Coordinates of C-alpha atoms and ligand atoms in Angstrom, one line a residue:
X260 CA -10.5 -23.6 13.6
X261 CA -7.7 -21.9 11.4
X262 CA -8.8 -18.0 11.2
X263 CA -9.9 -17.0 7.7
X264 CA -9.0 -13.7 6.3
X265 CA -6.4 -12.6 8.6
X266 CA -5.3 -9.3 8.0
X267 CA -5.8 -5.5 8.2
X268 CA -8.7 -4.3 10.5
X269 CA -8.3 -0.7 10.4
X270 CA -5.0 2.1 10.0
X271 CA -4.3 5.1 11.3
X272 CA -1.6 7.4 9.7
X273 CA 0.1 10.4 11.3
X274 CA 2.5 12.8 10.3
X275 CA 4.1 16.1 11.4
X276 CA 2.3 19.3 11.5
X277 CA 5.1 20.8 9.7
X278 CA 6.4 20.4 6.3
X279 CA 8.8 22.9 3.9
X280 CA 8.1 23.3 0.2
X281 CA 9.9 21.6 -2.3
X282 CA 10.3 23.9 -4.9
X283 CA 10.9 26.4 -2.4
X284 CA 13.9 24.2 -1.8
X285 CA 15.0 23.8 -5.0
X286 CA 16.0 27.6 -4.8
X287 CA 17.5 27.4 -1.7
X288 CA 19.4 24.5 -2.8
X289 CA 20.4 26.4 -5.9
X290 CA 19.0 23.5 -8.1
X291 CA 17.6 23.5 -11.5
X292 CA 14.1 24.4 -11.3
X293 CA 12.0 21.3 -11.4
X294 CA 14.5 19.1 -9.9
X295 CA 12.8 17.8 -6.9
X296 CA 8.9 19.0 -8.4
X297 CA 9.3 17.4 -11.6
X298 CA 12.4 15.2 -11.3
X299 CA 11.6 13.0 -8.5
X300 CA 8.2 14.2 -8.2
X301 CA 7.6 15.4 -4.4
X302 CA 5.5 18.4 -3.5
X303 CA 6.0 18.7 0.1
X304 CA 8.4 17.1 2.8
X305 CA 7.2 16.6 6.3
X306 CA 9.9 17.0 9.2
X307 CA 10.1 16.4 12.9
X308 CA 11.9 19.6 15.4
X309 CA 13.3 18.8 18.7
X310 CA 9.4 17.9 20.4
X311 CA 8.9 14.5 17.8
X312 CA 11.0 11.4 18.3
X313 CA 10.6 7.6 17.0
X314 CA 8.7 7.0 20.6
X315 CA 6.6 10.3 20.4
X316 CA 5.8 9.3 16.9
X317 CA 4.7 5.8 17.6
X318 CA 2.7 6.6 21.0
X319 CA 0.7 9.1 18.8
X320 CA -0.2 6.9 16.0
X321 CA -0.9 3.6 18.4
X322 CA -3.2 5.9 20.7
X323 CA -4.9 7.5 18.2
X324 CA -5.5 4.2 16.6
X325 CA -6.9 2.8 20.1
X326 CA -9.1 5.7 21.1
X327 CA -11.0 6.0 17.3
X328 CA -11.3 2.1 17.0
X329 CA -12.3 2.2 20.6
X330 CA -9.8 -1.3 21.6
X331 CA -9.5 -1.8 24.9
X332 CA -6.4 -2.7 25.8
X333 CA -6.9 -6.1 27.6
X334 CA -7.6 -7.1 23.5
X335 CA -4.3 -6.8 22.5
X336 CA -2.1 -10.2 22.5
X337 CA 0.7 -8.7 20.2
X338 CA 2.1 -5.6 19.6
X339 CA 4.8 -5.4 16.7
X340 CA 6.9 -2.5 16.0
X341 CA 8.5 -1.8 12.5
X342 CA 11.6 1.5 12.4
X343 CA 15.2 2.2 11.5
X344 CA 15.0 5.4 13.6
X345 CA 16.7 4.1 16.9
X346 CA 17.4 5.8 19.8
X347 CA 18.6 2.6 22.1
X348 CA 20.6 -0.6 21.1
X349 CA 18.5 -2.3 23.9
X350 CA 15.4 -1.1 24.9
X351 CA 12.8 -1.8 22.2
X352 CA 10.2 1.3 21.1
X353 CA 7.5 -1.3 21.8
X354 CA 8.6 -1.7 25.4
X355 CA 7.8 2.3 25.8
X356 CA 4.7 1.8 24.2
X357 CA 3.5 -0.4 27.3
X358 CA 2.8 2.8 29.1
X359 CA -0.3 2.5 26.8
X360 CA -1.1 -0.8 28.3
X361 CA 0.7 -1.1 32.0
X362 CA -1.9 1.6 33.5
X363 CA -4.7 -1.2 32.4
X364 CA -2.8 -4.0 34.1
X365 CA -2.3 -5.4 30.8
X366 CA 0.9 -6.7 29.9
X367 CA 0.5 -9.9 28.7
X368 CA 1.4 -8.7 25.3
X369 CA 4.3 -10.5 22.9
X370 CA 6.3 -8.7 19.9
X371 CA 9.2 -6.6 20.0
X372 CA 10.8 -4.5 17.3
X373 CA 11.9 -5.5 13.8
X374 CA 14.6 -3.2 12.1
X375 CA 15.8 -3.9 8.3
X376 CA 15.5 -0.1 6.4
X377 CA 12.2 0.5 5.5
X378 CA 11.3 -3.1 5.6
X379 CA 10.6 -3.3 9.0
X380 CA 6.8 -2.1 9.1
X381 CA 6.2 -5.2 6.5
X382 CA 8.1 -7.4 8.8
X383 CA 6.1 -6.5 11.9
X384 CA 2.9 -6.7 9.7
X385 CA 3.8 -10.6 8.7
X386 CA 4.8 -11.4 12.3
X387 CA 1.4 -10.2 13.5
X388 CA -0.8 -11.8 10.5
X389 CA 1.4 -15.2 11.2
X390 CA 0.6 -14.9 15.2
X391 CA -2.9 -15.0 14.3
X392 CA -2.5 -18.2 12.0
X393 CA -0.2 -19.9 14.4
X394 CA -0.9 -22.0 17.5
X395 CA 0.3 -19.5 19.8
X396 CA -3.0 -17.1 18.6
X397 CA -5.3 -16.5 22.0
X398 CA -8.1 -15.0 20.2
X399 CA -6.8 -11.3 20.7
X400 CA -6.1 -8.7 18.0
X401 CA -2.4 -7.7 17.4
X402 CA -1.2 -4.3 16.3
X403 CA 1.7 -3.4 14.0
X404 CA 3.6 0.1 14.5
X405 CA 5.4 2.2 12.0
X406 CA 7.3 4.5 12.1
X407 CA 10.4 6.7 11.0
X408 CA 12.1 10.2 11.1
X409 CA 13.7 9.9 7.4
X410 CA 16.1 13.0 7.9
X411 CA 19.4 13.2 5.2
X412 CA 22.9 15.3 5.6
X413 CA 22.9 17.9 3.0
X414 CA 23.1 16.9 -0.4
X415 CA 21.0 15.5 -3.1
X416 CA 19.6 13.0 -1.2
X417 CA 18.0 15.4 1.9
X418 CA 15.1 16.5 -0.2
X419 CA 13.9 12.8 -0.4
X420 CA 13.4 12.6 3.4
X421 CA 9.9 12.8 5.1
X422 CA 8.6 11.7 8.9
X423 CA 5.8 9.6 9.7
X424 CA 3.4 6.8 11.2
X425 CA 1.5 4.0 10.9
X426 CA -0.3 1.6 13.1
X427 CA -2.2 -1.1 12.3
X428 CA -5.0 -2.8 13.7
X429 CA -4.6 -7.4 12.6
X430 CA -6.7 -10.1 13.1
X431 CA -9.3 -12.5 11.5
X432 CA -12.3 -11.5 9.2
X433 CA -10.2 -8.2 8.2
X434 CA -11.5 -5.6 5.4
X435 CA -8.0 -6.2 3.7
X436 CA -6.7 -9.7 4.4
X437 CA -3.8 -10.6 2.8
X438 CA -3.8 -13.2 0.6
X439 CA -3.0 -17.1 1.7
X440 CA 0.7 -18.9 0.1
X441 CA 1.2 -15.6 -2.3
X442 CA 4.0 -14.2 -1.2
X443 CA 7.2 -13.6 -2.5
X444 CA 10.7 -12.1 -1.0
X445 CA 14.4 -11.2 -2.0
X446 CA 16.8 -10.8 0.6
X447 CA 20.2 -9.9 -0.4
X448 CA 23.3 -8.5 1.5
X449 CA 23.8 -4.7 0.2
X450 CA 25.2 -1.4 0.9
X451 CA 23.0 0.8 -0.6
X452 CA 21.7 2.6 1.8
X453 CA 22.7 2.0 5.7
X454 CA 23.1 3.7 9.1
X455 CA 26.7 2.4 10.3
X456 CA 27.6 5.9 12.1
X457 CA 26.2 6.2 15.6
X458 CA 27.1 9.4 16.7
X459 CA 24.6 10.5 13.3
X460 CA 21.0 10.5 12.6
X461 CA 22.1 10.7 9.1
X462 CA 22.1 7.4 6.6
X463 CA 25.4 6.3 4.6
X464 CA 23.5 6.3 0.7
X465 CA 24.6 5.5 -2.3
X466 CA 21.9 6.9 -4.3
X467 CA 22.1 4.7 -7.5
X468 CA 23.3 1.5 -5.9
X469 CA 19.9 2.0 -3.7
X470 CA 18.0 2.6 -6.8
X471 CA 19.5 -0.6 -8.9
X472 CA 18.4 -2.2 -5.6
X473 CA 15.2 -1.2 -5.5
X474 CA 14.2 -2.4 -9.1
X475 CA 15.8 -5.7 -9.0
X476 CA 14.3 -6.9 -6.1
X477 CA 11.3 -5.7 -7.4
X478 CA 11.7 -7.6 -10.3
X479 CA 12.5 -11.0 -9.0
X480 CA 9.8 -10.5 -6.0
X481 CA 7.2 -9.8 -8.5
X482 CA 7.8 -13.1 -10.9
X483 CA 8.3 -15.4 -8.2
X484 CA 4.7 -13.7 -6.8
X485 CA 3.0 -14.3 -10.8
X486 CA 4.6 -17.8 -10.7
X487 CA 2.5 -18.4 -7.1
X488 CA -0.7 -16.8 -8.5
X489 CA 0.3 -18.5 -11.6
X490 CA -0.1 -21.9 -9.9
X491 CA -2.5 -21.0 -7.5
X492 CA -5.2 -20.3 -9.3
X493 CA -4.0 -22.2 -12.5
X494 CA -3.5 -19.3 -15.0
X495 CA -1.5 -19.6 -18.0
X496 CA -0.4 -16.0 -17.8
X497 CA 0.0 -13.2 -14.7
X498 CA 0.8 -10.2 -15.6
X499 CA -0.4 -6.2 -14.0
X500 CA -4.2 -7.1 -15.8
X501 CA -4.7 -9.3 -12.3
X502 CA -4.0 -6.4 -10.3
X503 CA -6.8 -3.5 -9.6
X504 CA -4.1 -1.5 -7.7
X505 CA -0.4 -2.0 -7.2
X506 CA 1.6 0.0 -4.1
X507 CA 5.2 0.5 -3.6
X508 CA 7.6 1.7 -1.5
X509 CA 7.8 5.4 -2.2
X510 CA 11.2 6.8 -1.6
X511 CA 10.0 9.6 -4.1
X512 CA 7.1 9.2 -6.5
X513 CA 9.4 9.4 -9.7
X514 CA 10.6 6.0 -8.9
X515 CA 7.0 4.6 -8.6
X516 CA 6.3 5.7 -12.3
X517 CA 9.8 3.6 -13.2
X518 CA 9.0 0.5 -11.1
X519 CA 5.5 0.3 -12.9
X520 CA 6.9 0.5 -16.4
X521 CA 9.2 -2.0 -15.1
X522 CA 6.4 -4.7 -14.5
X523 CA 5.0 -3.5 -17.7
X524 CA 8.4 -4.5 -19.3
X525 CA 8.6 -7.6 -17.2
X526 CA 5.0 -8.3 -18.7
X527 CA 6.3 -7.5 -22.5
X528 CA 9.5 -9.9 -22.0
X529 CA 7.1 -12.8 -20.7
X530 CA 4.8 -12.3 -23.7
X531 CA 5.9 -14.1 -27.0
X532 CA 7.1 -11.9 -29.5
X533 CA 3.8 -13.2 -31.8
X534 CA 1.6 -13.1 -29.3
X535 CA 2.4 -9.3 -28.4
X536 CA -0.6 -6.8 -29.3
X537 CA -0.7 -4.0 -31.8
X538 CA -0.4 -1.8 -28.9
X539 CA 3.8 -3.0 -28.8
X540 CA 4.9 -2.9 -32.6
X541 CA 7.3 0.0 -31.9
X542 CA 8.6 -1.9 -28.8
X543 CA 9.1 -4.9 -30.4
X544 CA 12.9 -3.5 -30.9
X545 CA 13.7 -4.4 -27.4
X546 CA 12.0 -7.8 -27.0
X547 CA 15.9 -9.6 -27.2
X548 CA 17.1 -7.5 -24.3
X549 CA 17.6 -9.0 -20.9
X550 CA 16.2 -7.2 -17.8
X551 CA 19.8 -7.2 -15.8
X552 CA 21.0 -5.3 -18.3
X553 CA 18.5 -2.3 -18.9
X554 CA 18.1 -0.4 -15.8
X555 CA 19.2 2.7 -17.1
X556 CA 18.4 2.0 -20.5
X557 CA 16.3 5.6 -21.4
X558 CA 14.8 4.1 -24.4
X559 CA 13.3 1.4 -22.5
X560 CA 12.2 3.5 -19.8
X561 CA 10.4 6.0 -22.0
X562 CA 8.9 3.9 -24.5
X563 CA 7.4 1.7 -21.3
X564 CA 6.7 4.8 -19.1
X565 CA 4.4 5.8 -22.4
X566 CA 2.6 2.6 -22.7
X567 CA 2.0 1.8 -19.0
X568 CA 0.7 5.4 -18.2
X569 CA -2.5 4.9 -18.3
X570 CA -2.5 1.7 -15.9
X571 CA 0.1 3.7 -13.4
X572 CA -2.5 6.5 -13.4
X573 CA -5.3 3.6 -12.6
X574 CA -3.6 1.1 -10.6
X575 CA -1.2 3.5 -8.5
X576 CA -1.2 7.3 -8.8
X577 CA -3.6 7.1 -6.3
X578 CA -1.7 5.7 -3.9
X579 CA 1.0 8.4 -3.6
X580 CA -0.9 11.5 -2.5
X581 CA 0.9 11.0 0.9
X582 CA 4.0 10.1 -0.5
X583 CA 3.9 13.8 -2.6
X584 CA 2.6 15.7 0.1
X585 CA 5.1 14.1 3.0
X586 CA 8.0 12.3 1.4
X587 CA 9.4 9.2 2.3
X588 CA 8.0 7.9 5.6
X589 CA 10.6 5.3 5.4
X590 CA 8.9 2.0 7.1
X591 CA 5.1 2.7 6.8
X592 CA 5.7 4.7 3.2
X593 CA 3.6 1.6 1.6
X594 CA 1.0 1.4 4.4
X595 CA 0.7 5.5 4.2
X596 CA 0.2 4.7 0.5
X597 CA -2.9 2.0 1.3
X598 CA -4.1 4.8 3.0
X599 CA -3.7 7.1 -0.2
X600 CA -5.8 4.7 -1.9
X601 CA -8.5 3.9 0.4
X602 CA -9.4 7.9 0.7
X603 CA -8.7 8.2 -3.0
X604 CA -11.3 5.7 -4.2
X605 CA -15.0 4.9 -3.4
X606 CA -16.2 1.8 -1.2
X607 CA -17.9 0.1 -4.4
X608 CA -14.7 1.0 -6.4
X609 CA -12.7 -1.3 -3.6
X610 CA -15.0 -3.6 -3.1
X611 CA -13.4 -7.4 -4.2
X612 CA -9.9 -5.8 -6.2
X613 CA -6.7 -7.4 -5.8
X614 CA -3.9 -4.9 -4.2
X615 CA -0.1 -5.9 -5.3
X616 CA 1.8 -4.6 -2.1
X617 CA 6.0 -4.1 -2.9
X618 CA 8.4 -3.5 0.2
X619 CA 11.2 -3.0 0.2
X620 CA 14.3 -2.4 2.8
X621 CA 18.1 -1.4 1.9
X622 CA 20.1 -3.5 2.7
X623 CA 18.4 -5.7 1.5
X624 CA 14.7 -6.9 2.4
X625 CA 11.8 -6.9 0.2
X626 CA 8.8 -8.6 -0.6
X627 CA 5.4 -8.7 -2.9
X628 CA 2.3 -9.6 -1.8
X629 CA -1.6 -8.9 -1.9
X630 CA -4.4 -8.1 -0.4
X631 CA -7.8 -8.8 -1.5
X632 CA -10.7 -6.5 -0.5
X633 CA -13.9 -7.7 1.2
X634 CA -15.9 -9.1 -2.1
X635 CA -19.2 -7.2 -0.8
X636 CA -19.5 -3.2 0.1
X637 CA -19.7 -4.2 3.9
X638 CA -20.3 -1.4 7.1
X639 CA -16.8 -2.4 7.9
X640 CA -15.3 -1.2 5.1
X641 CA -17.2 2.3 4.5
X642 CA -15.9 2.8 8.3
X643 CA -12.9 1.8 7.6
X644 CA -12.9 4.6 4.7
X645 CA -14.8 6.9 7.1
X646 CA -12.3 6.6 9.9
X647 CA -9.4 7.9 7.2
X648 CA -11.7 10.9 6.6
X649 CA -9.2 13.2 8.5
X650 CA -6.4 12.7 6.3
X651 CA -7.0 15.2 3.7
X652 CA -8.3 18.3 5.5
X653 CA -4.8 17.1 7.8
X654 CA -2.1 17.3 5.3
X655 CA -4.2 20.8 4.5
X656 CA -3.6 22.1 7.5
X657 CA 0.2 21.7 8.5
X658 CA 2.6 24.8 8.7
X659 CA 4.8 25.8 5.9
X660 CA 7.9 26.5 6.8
X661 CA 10.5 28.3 5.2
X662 CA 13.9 26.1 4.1
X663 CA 16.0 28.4 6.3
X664 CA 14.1 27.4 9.3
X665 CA 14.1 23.9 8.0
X666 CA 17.5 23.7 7.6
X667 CA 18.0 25.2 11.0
X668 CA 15.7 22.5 12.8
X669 CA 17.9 19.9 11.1
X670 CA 21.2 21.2 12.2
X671 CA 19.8 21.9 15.7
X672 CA 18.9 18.0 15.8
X673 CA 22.2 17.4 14.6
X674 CA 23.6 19.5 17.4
X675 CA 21.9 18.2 20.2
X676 CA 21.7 14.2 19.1
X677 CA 21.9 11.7 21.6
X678 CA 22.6 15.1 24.3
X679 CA 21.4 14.4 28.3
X680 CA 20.1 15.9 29.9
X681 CA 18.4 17.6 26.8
X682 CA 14.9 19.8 27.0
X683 CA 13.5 20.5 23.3
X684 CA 12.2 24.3 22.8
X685 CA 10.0 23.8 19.9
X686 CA 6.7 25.2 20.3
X687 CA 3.8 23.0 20.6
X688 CA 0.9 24.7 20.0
X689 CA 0.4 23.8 16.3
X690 CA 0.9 20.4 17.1
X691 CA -2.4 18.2 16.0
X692 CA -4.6 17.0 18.8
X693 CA -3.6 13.7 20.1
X694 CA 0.0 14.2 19.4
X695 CA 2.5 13.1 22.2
X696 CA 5.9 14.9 22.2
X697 CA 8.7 15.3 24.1
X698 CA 9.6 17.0 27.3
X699 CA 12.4 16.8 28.3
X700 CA 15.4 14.1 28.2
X701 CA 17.3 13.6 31.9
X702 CA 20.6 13.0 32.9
X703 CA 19.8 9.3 32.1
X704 CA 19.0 9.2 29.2
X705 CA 15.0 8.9 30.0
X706 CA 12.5 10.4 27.8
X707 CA 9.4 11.9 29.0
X708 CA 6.6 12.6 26.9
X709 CA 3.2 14.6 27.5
X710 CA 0.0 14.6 24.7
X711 CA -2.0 17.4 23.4
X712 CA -5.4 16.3 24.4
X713 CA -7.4 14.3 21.6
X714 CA -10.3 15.2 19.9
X715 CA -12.4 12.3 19.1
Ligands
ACO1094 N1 13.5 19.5 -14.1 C1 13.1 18.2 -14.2 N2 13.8 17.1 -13.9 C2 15.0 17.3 -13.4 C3 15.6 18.6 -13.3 C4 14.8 19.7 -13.7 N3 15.2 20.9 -13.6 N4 16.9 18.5 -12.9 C5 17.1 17.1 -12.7 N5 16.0 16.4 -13.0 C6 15.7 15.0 -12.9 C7 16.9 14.1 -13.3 O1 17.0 14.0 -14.7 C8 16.6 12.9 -12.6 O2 15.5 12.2 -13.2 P1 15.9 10.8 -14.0 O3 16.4 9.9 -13.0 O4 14.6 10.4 -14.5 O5 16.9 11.2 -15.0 C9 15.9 13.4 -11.3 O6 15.6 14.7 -11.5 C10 16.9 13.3 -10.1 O7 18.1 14.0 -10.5 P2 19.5 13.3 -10.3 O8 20.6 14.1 -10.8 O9 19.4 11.8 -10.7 O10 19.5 13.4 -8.7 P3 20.6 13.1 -7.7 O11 21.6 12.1 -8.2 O12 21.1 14.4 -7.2 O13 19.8 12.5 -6.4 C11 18.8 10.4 -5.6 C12 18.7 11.5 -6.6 C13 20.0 9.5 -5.9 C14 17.5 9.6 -5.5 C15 19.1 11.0 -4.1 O14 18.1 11.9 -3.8 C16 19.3 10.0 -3.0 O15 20.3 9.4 -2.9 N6 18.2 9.8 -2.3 C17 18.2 8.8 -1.1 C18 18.2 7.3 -1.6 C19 16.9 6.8 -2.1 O16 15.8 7.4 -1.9 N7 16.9 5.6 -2.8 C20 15.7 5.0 -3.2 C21 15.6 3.5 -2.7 S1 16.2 3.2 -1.1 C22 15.2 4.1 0.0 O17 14.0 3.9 0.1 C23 15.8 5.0 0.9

């Protein structure tokens, strides 16, 4: 029999014990004050030092995930890994997660890595939700990894970095299932923002090419999604009322308020002019204009940023309490934001809402689509909301640190990428319990990694 509701069992989220201030940045940057606060909205900005890497980051989240959910590993069929953070061109991170697994005789276990920007945690999430609908399912759950160390060279784009991970636990009769046939992508060849440089951790951005990027493909993913629901469920008109919650990508909160007042503008274009409610008489004046050609059109985006406020404070403010407190997380930034919203809201509050999911990858990947919570207030879910319950006190408790230090943990990283035989000094004892880091790097390039005992 075909599954029904395949999607997300349960998440985990981790993220660095450390983080530096952002408007103690904007002095040491010598920036405006309210620049990064106000301006693009960020609070705080996690960071890795020399004792986190893509593979420590993505055996902490994956274990953590496995020892609270209690899942054995014999019950894993697929393990999927999303990241732009690479530290081989061969070897996959999910093949060094198999120390997880290989101690248990397990390695039966299909997936590899999928790499677009920060589209590859979505990628990894539909490879895993289509294993389970396909032939090739066994019965076993699949797990999706994500995970990046979003780290920029000096310059306006380094306070919109952020470090983070996410796993996932997929199969049938989820909490969140994604909904069946409504989906939609744009894929497009860009260079906006991309890593071509090697011998750098550091991106190649172009800042407002990346943003142009962003809302376009927002755009088209979200009518060709309201022409599927449209369809589907034979509506004469979708717009953000069929939505109780809409997530995004969050390179930095700002943009989130912009991409919602785009749908709402999107919404206002596909509405007759007569058929347009009191509520838009003033906005009436742009009803002629064409979307392509208003992206940075300030009239537009104040007069909708005003009349969507109250649904972006509804639908998605929640969701970007990690995004404020970390940054961007890169590849599980959206899934870090479903987390937002499921410690944000109450299990009745959840219970049977539509959540409009946008990815998006430079590059470019992106895609809409939704997930439908469980229609009745099950044990499953108030565990699932229970299980997040350390996420709070956790961003509470990491470090401040000062932007000198941060800037000199950045250029120590700099200095000592891709170095072997390498051994970090970093401290670890503020590191949370359960998180694996590294020891030391040898002459060939292999990483070894220890774990500060969990607490479960
Ligand atoms: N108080 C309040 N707001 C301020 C202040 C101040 N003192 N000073 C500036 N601002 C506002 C600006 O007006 C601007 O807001 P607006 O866009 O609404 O006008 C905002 O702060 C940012 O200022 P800019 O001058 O536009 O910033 P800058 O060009 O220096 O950098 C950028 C911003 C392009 C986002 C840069 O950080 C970057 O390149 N980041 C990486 C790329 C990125 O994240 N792209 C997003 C999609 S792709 C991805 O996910 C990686």
């Amino acid at each position: 029999m075909w599954p029904e509701n395949v999607g997300i069992k349960a998440l985990e989220v981790y993220f660095p014990a450390q983080y530096v201030d952002q408007q103690d940045l904007e002095q040491f940057d010598k920036v405006s004050a309210g620049k990064y606060t106000i301006g693009l909205g960020q609070s705080k900005m996690g960071f890795c030092n020399d004792r986190e890497d893509i593979h420590s980051l993505c055996l902490t989240v994956l274990h953590n995930l496995m020892d609270k959910h209690k899942i054995k590993p014999e019950d894993v069929g697929r393990l999927e890994v999303g990241t732009e953070t690479l530290l081989d061109k061969s070897k996959s991170v999910k093949s060094v997660l198999m120390q997880i697994f290989e101690p248990h005789g397990c390695t039966n276990i299909e997936g590899v890595d999928c790499t677009n920007a920060c589209y590859g945690g979505t990628a990894a999430l539909l490879n895993a939700v289509n294993w389970v609908e396909s032939s090739s399912w066994d019965g076993r759950l699949a797990l999706v990894v994500a995970a990046d160390n979003a780290v920029y060279d000096i310059g306006s784009a380094r306070p919109t970095g952020g470090a983070g991970a996410i796993a996932m636990i997929v199969g049938p009769n989820a909490i969140l299932p994604l909904e069946r046939g409504l989906r939609a992508s744009c894929m497009k060849h860009a260079y906006d923002f991309y890593k071509p440089n090697f011998h750098s951790e550091y991106p190649t951005v172009d800042g407002q090419l990346s943003i142009k990027s962003y809302l376009s493909s927002l755009e088209e993913c979200y009518q060709k999604y309201c022409e599927k629901l449209k369809s589907k469920e034979k509506l004469d008109t979708v717009s953000l009322n069929n939505f109780d919650a809409i997530l995004f990508h969050s390179p930095f909160c700002k943009l989130i308020q912009k991409s919602f007042a785009r749908l709402a503008f999107i919404d206002f274009l596909n509405t007759p002019k007569d058929k347009l409610s009191e509520k838009y008489s003033e906005a009436k004046q742009f009803h002629h204009l064409k979307l392509e050609d208003t992206y940075f059109n300030r009239d537009v985006e104040k007069t909708f940023t005003t009349l969507s406020k109250e649904d972006f404070l509804q639908k998605t403010k929640p969701s970007l309490l990690i995004s404020n407190q970390v940054g961007n997380m890169y590849t599980p930034s959206i899934y870090a934001g479903l987390v937002s919203l499921l410690v944000s809201r109450s299990p009745n509050e959840l219970c049977d809402t539509r959540i409009g999911l946008f990815s998006y990858g430079s590059g470019l990947c992106s895609t809409f689509f939704s997930l439908r919570v469980a229609p009745v207030e099950s044990e499953e879910l108030l565990e699932l909301i229970n299980s997040l319950s350390y996420v709070k006190p956790q961003l509470e408790a990491r470090q401040k640190v000062m932007p000198e230090e941060y800037t000199h943990i950045l250029a120590l990283r700099e200095k000592n990428w891709q170095l072997a035989p390498f051994e970090p000094q970093s401290d670890v004892s503020n590191m949370f319990p359960g998180t694996y880091y590294l020891v030391n790097v040898d002459e060939k390039y292999r990483r070894t990694y220890k774990r500060i005992p969990n607490i479960i």
